[in-house]
Amino acid sequence: MEHIRTPKVEQVKLLDRFNNKSVTGTLHLTATHLIFVESNSASAQEIWILHHHIASVEKLSLTTSGCPLLIQCRNFRVVHFVIPRERDCHDIYSSLLRLLRPVSYDELYAFSYNPKQNDQQREEGWQLIDLAAEFERMGVPCDQWQMTDVNREYKVCKTYPRDLYVPITASKPIIVGSSKFRSKGRFPVLTYFYQEKKAAVCRCSQPLSGFSARCLEDEHMLQAISKANHNSRYIYVMDTRPKLNALANRAAGKGYENEDNYSNIRFQFVGIENIHVMRGSLQKLLEVVGTRSLSMPDYLVGLENSGWLRHIKAIMDAAIFLAKAVTVEGASVLVHCSDGWDRTAQVCALGSLLMDPNYRTIKGFMVLIEKDWISFGHKFADRCDQLYTEPKEVSPIFTQFLECVWQLTEQFPQAFEFSEWFLIQIHEHIHSCQFGNFLGNSQRQREDLQLKERTYSLWAHLLSEKQLYLNPLYSPSFAESHPVLEPSTQAYHFKFWRNMYHQYDRSMHPRQSILKQVLTLKESNRELEATVQALKTKLQKFGVSTSPLKPKTPPTERSLPPRPQSLILGAPLLSRKEVQQDEDEEVFGEEALEDPPASTGGERTVEGSSATENGYGDLPGSFGPKNEPTVVTLEFGVARMTC
Amino acid sequence: MEECLNIASSIEALSALESVTEMYPFFYRPSHLTLHGPWGLSSTEKYYKQTERLWDRWRVSTVNSDYSVCPSYPHAVIVPREVDDEKLVQSARFRQGGRFPVLSYCHHRNGMVIMRSSQPLTGANRKRCKEDELLLQAVIDGSLLGYIIDLRSTQQAQQARMTGGGFESKSCYSHWKRIHRHHERGKVLQESLIKLVEACSDPSHSVDRWLSKLENSKWLSHVHSALSTAGLVVECVERDGHSVLVHGSEGTDSTLLVSSLAQLILDPASRTLTGFLGLLERDWIQAGHPFQQRCAHSAYSHARLKQECPSFLLLLDCVWQVWRQFPLALEFSEALLLRLAQEVYASNYGTFLCNNEQERCAAGVKENTHCLFQSLLSPDIEEQYLNPLYEPTDLAIWPSVHPQSLQLWTGLFLRWTEYAQNMEEAREEVWSIVKEHRERAGPDRTNNTPSTHCDTLTPFENLMDELTIL
């Protein structure tokens, strides 16, 4: 609190990013949030921004109406305030600068966040995901694979989890020897087991081969992986880097496997660019789509020049290669990049998702993230800039993974139990630092921080509001008929993810949502069904025979003319009230500030659609004050505060 | 080899028939249809009769009953009550192709209208036409201002004067404010479509190449400008309460595009299946969009025909974009748009034959072919074109025109790709959920939802109240 000099500024203007609208309200600065409350009590929108979500604060040059403050967030929200007095602006600015980059873990929101659960509930939350059970589900340990305790004390590899699965024939000396030959000690271990063909997906980091070095233990290790699979005589080694990068690494004593030294490997580069390229690409993308009155050609050219979709496709291509090798050829695959925690995680996770319908459910997707990202040491703290880190370490690697999954949900509307809002919500929380799951860079660090004792699990929170993230079109029978997804990688299937990158720019959203509507219908179906059941039992009580009241006819086969476009669109099915229900209600009379239920009452256009918002170009002589419909904020998952 | 060539030349000849009466619709005789059923959905007279708000200030004029005043207009048009037929004839002489200003839509909320016409023939020496000025004056009748949306850039409009065309100058039409919005037409649009189809049909493109080809085709830019201008028209009519006259140069392409899109955005009645088909009939078929010239060969033709132009396809694409953003507001589904996109180029039905009503009469289209719209509305077919999630709303549906909000219409341009299958299944799933709901909830409940929806969204009066308070 000592950093906050001005906790409250009145008469602050909030400018819309894409048109000339603005609203006036009060800005509050608290220990964890920046809060803007619109003063017009009829619409009273509120914006809550968690300090951890702020990526940058910028003071722009003074204007006649005040001092502009531009805040860019990691969840792609951009807010533009104009503060009447320069001193206030400066106070807010300097407080935020201090608050947005905590220097120690203890300052993170997760350590003060308290959702009013007791210890037992918290523990249960942490026990929801059990990786040992997950490996058991895959059929491991088995006659060819076992768990090793070589990393019990994190001695062999600091960034790996404790429990690791290796071929039975890989003895401890082989493991240790192999780990010494791999960058950061990340030796080959199992991450996914395709039971049907006994084929394994393994991951590691690059070998320290330099120009000619070799390591017998490492060669044995790969041999052991190969031997563990009787279906195929060879294994694939996928180096997810572009060949040039791998070659350059040789000069630094690293590099890639020499096919001559390893028997029966098939080596393959897949060419995903490194974290720096990805960071630059996203930056370009955001610049383009953040432009005011963007023209169609500029948008498309900008989209192309950013290269973002090209990178997304590269990741998807790699994952498809992996899935094909495993499911069609029945071969085991070893995936690595440089350190084996960025591109490797993307490809392994996405590949598993393609192969295993279980990962396409809500719970399964959590397991997948927990396994391939959290436990195997994707450096969330660095990549998401949770604490002050080297700017060079920050990169949207996990965001790309989520986007790849979204692209799949667009191609396979029935394959996923969750909708895009689930993905967006997870993305929200890798930066929010509200829950313990994504804090830190490795399992070991998380244990040191005692996260399980001191923080709460995101997964429990998400499961408690599962209703909001369901995909109403999900059909388990689709999973049965399509156990392995075979997405098309033709360029036109890769689309710009508007709801992610413009989540907070309401004027861009579709005004009505199919998703929401169908969910409501489905929910109502369920309720009606329940009523019917209840009535039936009642009837039975009275001894009336219950012939079905209405014979349930199966939906008749319709000969529908083909091809609707994606059905997954629209705003989240989430009223802010729902968010608040399980959150704290304190904070300066929040009840009073809440949107009155009639906030849509005065609207004369459908769900916020209006002419000025769309900027058709204002009429030269248009009359009168523009009456704008109230905008209902999309406070989606922005953490509520408890002081 | 010779046989092959023979077949090729026969196909070529057969696919480019000159005479309308030799075309397939004249021979299409399905057993379940008889030729003597009703043809078309409505006529100008019927439309007038049904639209009570017109009776006061507007009348049906049959000045064009022998198609001599304007060959491309229908026999009857709606014009201001106080303008007599003689004035109309004068005004028609002053407009290109005789397309004098006629009513296209009258807004149900404030009585403001959308008119359409072709450009005035002012020429280089700024000719005037008293009757034309009076006609437009009668349109706004007492109110202070009307807007003319000229679908050419200012420069183009200036240049048009050199070839005898022109625009309504401020000094002669003092109560009208002109706004220029540039729209591509004719050849440019056709090239754009060809480029787009080309880009879509090559699956080997990298993402970068695809995006650059998509950009290069400019198709989405055309969608963007059509929707923006339609939005502008709606802004004038609905928000500012002024009447609008839309015209380009000939008034048979972008003019119709903009005026019909504006109606879709404004008018809940045109968002039903019947209403939409009625709109197409009124604003495209009867209004004389030269379908035969514009939609002869689509994108793959070797013979680059001068008159070919996908204006109608562009309309369908724009409607699709509106549906994407308001998936509950339209009663019809994407399937209808796809069917129309197909029928307009190759059809069993006579609906899209010929260029205007005069030609259709001459060829005996009504007597000798079947009507597409009638067949689409027959009970057993209609159902497959309905939107399961339809919830009528009384309000204007302004689409967002940010480039990020517009998308390629994959349903049309990528209709032959494999993933269409998945979409199809998903669509069926929606239907089955909706059906289940209807079955369980019964008709009462399903009917209730839309009405509550409308109640909360209040009409124009509320806005006026708020304005006075301010």
GROMACS .gro file of C-alpha atoms in nm, chain B residues 42-294:
model
  253
  685SER     CA    1  -4.588  -0.986  -5.510
  686SER     CA    2  -4.615  -0.684  -5.735
  687THR     CA    3  -4.578  -0.313  -5.683
  688GLU     CA    4  -4.955  -0.276  -5.647
  689LYS     CA    5  -4.980  -0.554  -5.392
  690TYR     CA    6  -4.686  -0.420  -5.198
  691TYR     CA    7  -4.847  -0.079  -5.187
  692LYS     CA    8  -5.174  -0.223  -5.071
  693GLN     CA    9  -5.009  -0.411  -4.790
  694THR     CA   10  -4.801  -0.120  -4.672
  695GLU     CA   11  -5.043   0.111  -4.502
  696ARG     CA   12  -4.786   0.372  -4.406
  697LEU     CA   13  -4.744   0.459  -4.772
  698TRP     CA   14  -5.106   0.549  -4.841
  699ASP     CA   15  -5.086   0.899  -4.709
  700ARG     CA   16  -4.809   1.053  -4.913
  701TRP     CA   17  -4.734   0.802  -5.184
  702ARG     CA   18  -4.912   0.658  -5.482
  703VAL     CA   19  -4.864   0.389  -5.742
  704SER     CA   20  -4.790   0.529  -6.083
  705THR     CA   21  -4.841   0.326  -6.396
  706VAL     CA   22  -4.675   0.580  -6.617
  707ASN     CA   23  -4.436   0.308  -6.724
  708SER     CA   24  -4.706   0.053  -6.806
  709ASP     CA   25  -4.580   0.013  -7.163
  710TYR     CA   26  -4.214   0.040  -7.054
  711SER     CA   27  -4.165   0.345  -7.268
  712VAL     CA   28  -4.065   0.585  -6.991
  713CYS     CA   29  -3.803   0.356  -6.848
  714PRO     CA   30  -3.736   0.023  -7.017
  715SER     CA   31  -3.574  -0.131  -6.710
  716TYR     CA   32  -3.839  -0.033  -6.455
  717PRO     CA   33  -4.145  -0.244  -6.381
  718HIS     CA   34  -4.483  -0.137  -6.511
  719ALA     CA   35  -4.576   0.023  -6.182
  720VAL     CA   36  -4.365   0.223  -5.936
  721ILE     CA   37  -4.427   0.410  -5.614
  722VAL     CA   38  -4.379   0.786  -5.621
  723PRO     CA   39  -4.483   1.088  -5.412
  724ARG     CA   40  -4.858   1.149  -5.430
  725GLU     CA   41  -4.825   1.511  -5.531
  726VAL     CA   42  -4.610   1.443  -5.838
  727ASP     CA   43  -4.812   1.371  -6.148
  728ASP     CA   44  -4.716   1.138  -6.428
  729GLU     CA   45  -4.618   1.419  -6.661
  730LYS     CA   46  -4.350   1.532  -6.422
  731LEU     CA   47  -4.227   1.174  -6.393
  732VAL     CA   48  -4.180   1.155  -6.767
  733GLN     CA   49  -3.977   1.474  -6.758
  734SER     CA   50  -3.770   1.354  -6.470
  735ALA     CA   51  -3.708   1.023  -6.645
  736ARG     CA   52  -3.568   1.209  -6.945
  737PHE     CA   53  -3.323   1.374  -6.709
  738ARG     CA   54  -3.197   1.047  -6.561
  739GLN     CA   55  -2.976   0.787  -6.724
  740GLY     CA   56  -3.179   0.503  -6.872
  741GLY     CA   57  -3.491   0.680  -6.760
  742ARG     CA   58  -3.449   0.557  -6.406
  743PHE     CA   59  -3.617   0.843  -6.223
  744PRO     CA   60  -3.626   0.844  -5.841
  745VAL     CA   61  -3.872   0.586  -5.705
  746LEU     CA   62  -3.945   0.460  -5.361
  747SER     CA   63  -3.758   0.157  -5.242
  748TYR     CA   64  -3.843   0.150  -4.873
  749CYS     CA   65  -4.041   0.350  -4.622
  750HIS     CA   66  -3.921   0.315  -4.267
  751HIS     CA   67  -4.187   0.179  -4.037
  752ARG     CA   68  -4.069   0.382  -3.742
  753ASN     CA   69  -4.053   0.736  -3.875
  754GLY     CA   70  -4.187   0.731  -4.229
  755MET     CA   71  -3.852   0.827  -4.378
  756VAL     CA   72  -3.779   0.669  -4.714
  757ILE     CA   73  -3.502   0.522  -4.919
  758MET     CA   74  -3.531   0.623  -5.286
  759ARG     CA   75  -3.322   0.500  -5.572
  760SER     CA   76  -3.254   0.625  -5.921
  761SER     CA   77  -2.974   0.662  -6.173
  762GLN     CA   78  -2.749   0.963  -6.214
  763PRO     CA   79  -2.897   1.291  -6.340
  764LEU     CA   80  -2.791   1.389  -6.690
  765THR     CA   81  -2.661   1.733  -6.606
  766GLY     CA   82  -2.374   1.711  -6.848
  767ALA     CA   83  -2.087   1.952  -6.883
  768ASN     CA   84  -2.307   2.261  -6.901
  769ARG     CA   85  -2.495   2.182  -6.582
  770LYS     CA   86  -2.838   2.126  -6.722
  771ARG     CA   87  -3.129   2.139  -6.480
  772CYS     CA   88  -3.464   1.974  -6.473
  773LYS     CA   89  -3.738   2.149  -6.284
  774GLU     CA   90  -3.954   1.838  -6.260
  775ASP     CA   91  -3.672   1.628  -6.117
  776GLU     CA   92  -3.606   1.893  -5.854
  777LEU     CA   93  -3.976   1.906  -5.769
  778LEU     CA   94  -3.992   1.531  -5.745
  779LEU     CA   95  -3.710   1.522  -5.494
  780GLN     CA   96  -3.857   1.816  -5.307
  781ALA     CA   97  -4.181   1.622  -5.279
  782VAL     CA   98  -3.991   1.331  -5.131
  783ILE     CA   99  -3.873   1.521  -4.827
  784ASP     CA  100  -4.194   1.721  -4.815
  785GLY     CA  101  -4.148   1.985  -4.554
  786SER     CA  102  -3.860   1.833  -4.363
  787LEU     CA  103  -3.542   2.026  -4.390
  788LEU     CA  104  -3.296   1.781  -4.521
  789GLY     CA  105  -3.244   1.470  -4.725
  790TYR     CA  106  -2.930   1.284  -4.809
  791ILE     CA  107  -2.813   1.179  -5.151
  792ILE     CA  108  -2.571   0.892  -5.124
  793ASP     CA  109  -2.374   0.899  -5.446
  794LEU     CA  110  -2.194   0.568  -5.492
  795ARG     CA  111  -1.906   0.725  -5.681
  796SER     CA  112  -1.616   0.926  -5.557
  797THR     CA  113  -1.643   1.303  -5.597
  798GLN     CA  114  -1.390   1.286  -5.874
  799GLN     CA  115  -1.577   1.017  -6.064
  800ALA     CA  116  -1.898   1.211  -6.033
  801GLN     CA  117  -1.724   1.518  -6.175
  802GLN     CA  118  -1.584   1.315  -6.459
  803ALA     CA  119  -1.925   1.169  -6.536
  804ARG     CA  120  -2.033   1.516  -6.644
  805MET     CA  121  -1.801   1.494  -6.939
  806THR     CA  122  -1.996   1.200  -7.073
  807GLY     CA  123  -2.333   1.355  -7.013
  808GLY     CA  124  -2.395   1.228  -6.663
  809GLY     CA  125  -2.346   1.417  -6.341
  810PHE     CA  126  -2.475   1.478  -5.993
  811GLU     CA  127  -2.728   1.687  -5.808
  812SER     CA  128  -2.562   2.018  -5.735
  813LYS     CA  129  -2.616   2.197  -5.409
  814SER     CA  130  -2.758   2.506  -5.575
  815CYS     CA  131  -3.037   2.321  -5.755
  816TYR     CA  132  -3.125   2.073  -5.482
  817SER     CA  133  -3.082   2.297  -5.183
  818HIS     CA  134  -3.242   2.066  -4.930
  819TRP     CA  135  -3.036   1.767  -5.022
  820LYS     CA  136  -2.695   1.694  -4.888
  821ARG     CA  137  -2.470   1.483  -5.106
  822ILE     CA  138  -2.230   1.226  -4.968
  823HIS     CA  139  -1.993   1.042  -5.196
  824ARG     CA  140  -1.887   0.686  -5.125
  825HIS     CA  141  -1.677   0.514  -5.381
  826HIS     CA  142  -1.796   0.172  -5.498
  827GLU     CA  143  -1.635  -0.046  -5.756
  828ARG     CA  144  -1.855  -0.180  -6.028
  829GLY     CA  145  -1.864  -0.393  -6.336
  830LYS     CA  146  -1.535  -0.521  -6.458
  831VAL     CA  147  -1.342  -0.446  -6.142
  832LEU     CA  148  -1.584  -0.651  -5.933
  833GLN     CA  149  -1.575  -0.934  -6.181
  834GLU     CA  150  -1.194  -0.942  -6.179
  835SER     CA  151  -1.204  -0.939  -5.805
  836LEU     CA  152  -1.427  -1.245  -5.800
  837ILE     CA  153  -1.206  -1.424  -6.052
  838LYS     CA  154  -0.898  -1.358  -5.842
  839LEU     CA  155  -1.068  -1.472  -5.526
  840VAL     CA  156  -1.193  -1.796  -5.677
  841GLU     CA  157  -0.849  -1.857  -5.816
  842ALA     CA  158  -0.692  -1.806  -5.474
  843CYS     CA  159  -0.945  -2.038  -5.313
  844SER     CA  160  -0.895  -2.316  -5.559
  845ASP     CA  161  -0.525  -2.361  -5.504
  846PRO     CA  162  -0.475  -2.555  -5.181
  847SER     CA  163  -0.096  -2.546  -5.195
  848HIS     CA  164  -0.061  -2.187  -5.085
  849SER     CA  165   0.134  -2.100  -4.776
  850VAL     CA  166  -0.044  -1.884  -4.521
  851ASP     CA  167   0.141  -1.575  -4.638
  852ARG     CA  168   0.063  -1.634  -5.000
  853TRP     CA  169  -0.300  -1.702  -4.922
  854LEU     CA  170  -0.337  -1.381  -4.726
  855SER     CA  171  -0.167  -1.183  -4.995
  856LYS     CA  172  -0.389  -1.334  -5.263
  857LEU     CA  173  -0.695  -1.271  -5.053
  858GLU     CA  174  -0.590  -0.910  -5.012
  859ASN     CA  175  -0.504  -0.882  -5.377
  860SER     CA  176  -0.848  -0.999  -5.484
  861LYS     CA  177  -1.000  -0.705  -5.292
  862TRP     CA  178  -1.325  -0.897  -5.254
  863LEU     CA  179  -1.346  -0.836  -4.881
  864SER     CA  180  -1.281  -0.468  -4.941
  865HIS     CA  181  -1.588  -0.460  -5.162
  866VAL     CA  182  -1.788  -0.637  -4.892
  867HIS     CA  183  -1.657  -0.384  -4.647
  868SER     CA  184  -1.755  -0.080  -4.851
  869ALA     CA  185  -2.099  -0.218  -4.934
  870LEU     CA  186  -2.175  -0.280  -4.569
  871SER     CA  187  -2.035   0.055  -4.458
  872THR     CA  188  -2.242   0.248  -4.708
  873ALA     CA  189  -2.552   0.052  -4.618
  874GLY     CA  190  -2.473   0.136  -4.256
  875LEU     CA  191  -2.445   0.499  -4.348
  876VAL     CA  192  -2.786   0.493  -4.517
  877VAL     CA  193  -2.937   0.333  -4.210
  878GLU     CA  194  -2.771   0.592  -3.992
  879CYS     CA  195  -2.937   0.867  -4.195
  880VAL     CA  196  -3.279   0.707  -4.186
  881GLU     CA  197  -3.298   0.552  -3.843
  882ARG     CA  198  -3.079   0.768  -3.626
  883ASP     CA  199  -3.102   1.108  -3.786
  884GLY     CA  200  -3.450   1.069  -3.932
  885HIS     CA  201  -3.387   1.183  -4.287
  886SER     CA  202  -3.484   1.044  -4.622
  887VAL     CA  203  -3.218   0.915  -4.853
  888LEU     CA  204  -3.173   0.891  -5.227
  889VAL     CA  205  -2.921   0.632  -5.339
  890HIS     CA  206  -2.770   0.627  -5.684
  891GLY     CA  207  -2.451   0.546  -5.869
  892SER     CA  208  -2.441   0.596  -6.238
  893GLU     CA  209  -2.680   0.346  -6.398
  894GLY     CA  210  -2.862   0.263  -6.079
  895THR     CA  211  -2.883  -0.106  -6.156
  896ASP     CA  212  -2.599  -0.251  -5.947
  897SER     CA  213  -2.444  -0.093  -5.640
  898THR     CA  214  -2.753   0.121  -5.603
  899LEU     CA  215  -2.965  -0.188  -5.556
  900LEU     CA  216  -2.699  -0.348  -5.339
  901VAL     CA  217  -2.689  -0.059  -5.095
  902SER     CA  218  -3.062   0.006  -5.084
  903SER     CA  219  -3.150  -0.359  -5.025
  904LEU     CA  220  -2.881  -0.409  -4.762
  905ALA     CA  221  -3.001  -0.101  -4.581
  906GLN     CA  222  -3.350  -0.249  -4.574
  907LEU     CA  223  -3.225  -0.573  -4.431
  908ILE     CA  224  -3.055  -0.382  -4.151
  909LEU     CA  225  -3.354  -0.156  -4.087
  910ASP     CA  226  -3.660  -0.359  -4.147
  911PRO     CA  227  -3.753  -0.664  -3.940
  912ALA     CA  228  -4.002  -0.766  -4.210
  913SER     CA  229  -3.728  -0.816  -4.465
  914ARG     CA  230  -3.545  -1.054  -4.234
  915THR     CA  231  -3.803  -1.327  -4.259
  916LEU     CA  232  -3.774  -1.587  -4.531
  917THR     CA  233  -4.073  -1.453  -4.722
  918GLY     CA  234  -3.973  -1.097  -4.653
  919PHE     CA  235  -3.621  -1.146  -4.780
  920LEU     CA  236  -3.733  -1.313  -5.100
  921GLY     CA  237  -3.987  -1.035  -5.143
  922LEU     CA  238  -3.709  -0.781  -5.101
  923LEU     CA  239  -3.503  -0.954  -5.367
  924GLU     CA  240  -3.799  -0.962  -5.598
  925ARG     CA  241  -3.879  -0.594  -5.549
  926ASP     CA  242  -3.533  -0.449  -5.534
  927TRP     CA  243  -3.351  -0.672  -5.777
  928ILE     CA  244  -3.578  -0.854  -6.016
  929GLN     CA  245  -3.852  -0.597  -6.065
  930ALA     CA  246  -3.611  -0.308  -6.023
  931GLY     CA  247  -3.431  -0.429  -6.330
  932HIS     CA  248  -3.096  -0.568  -6.226
  933PRO     CA  249  -2.978  -0.713  -6.559
  934PHE     CA  250  -2.934  -1.069  -6.433
  935GLN     CA  251  -2.885  -1.218  -6.774
  936GLN     CA  252  -2.594  -0.989  -6.851
  937ARG     CA  253  -2.442  -0.988  -6.506
   0.00000   0.00000   0.00000
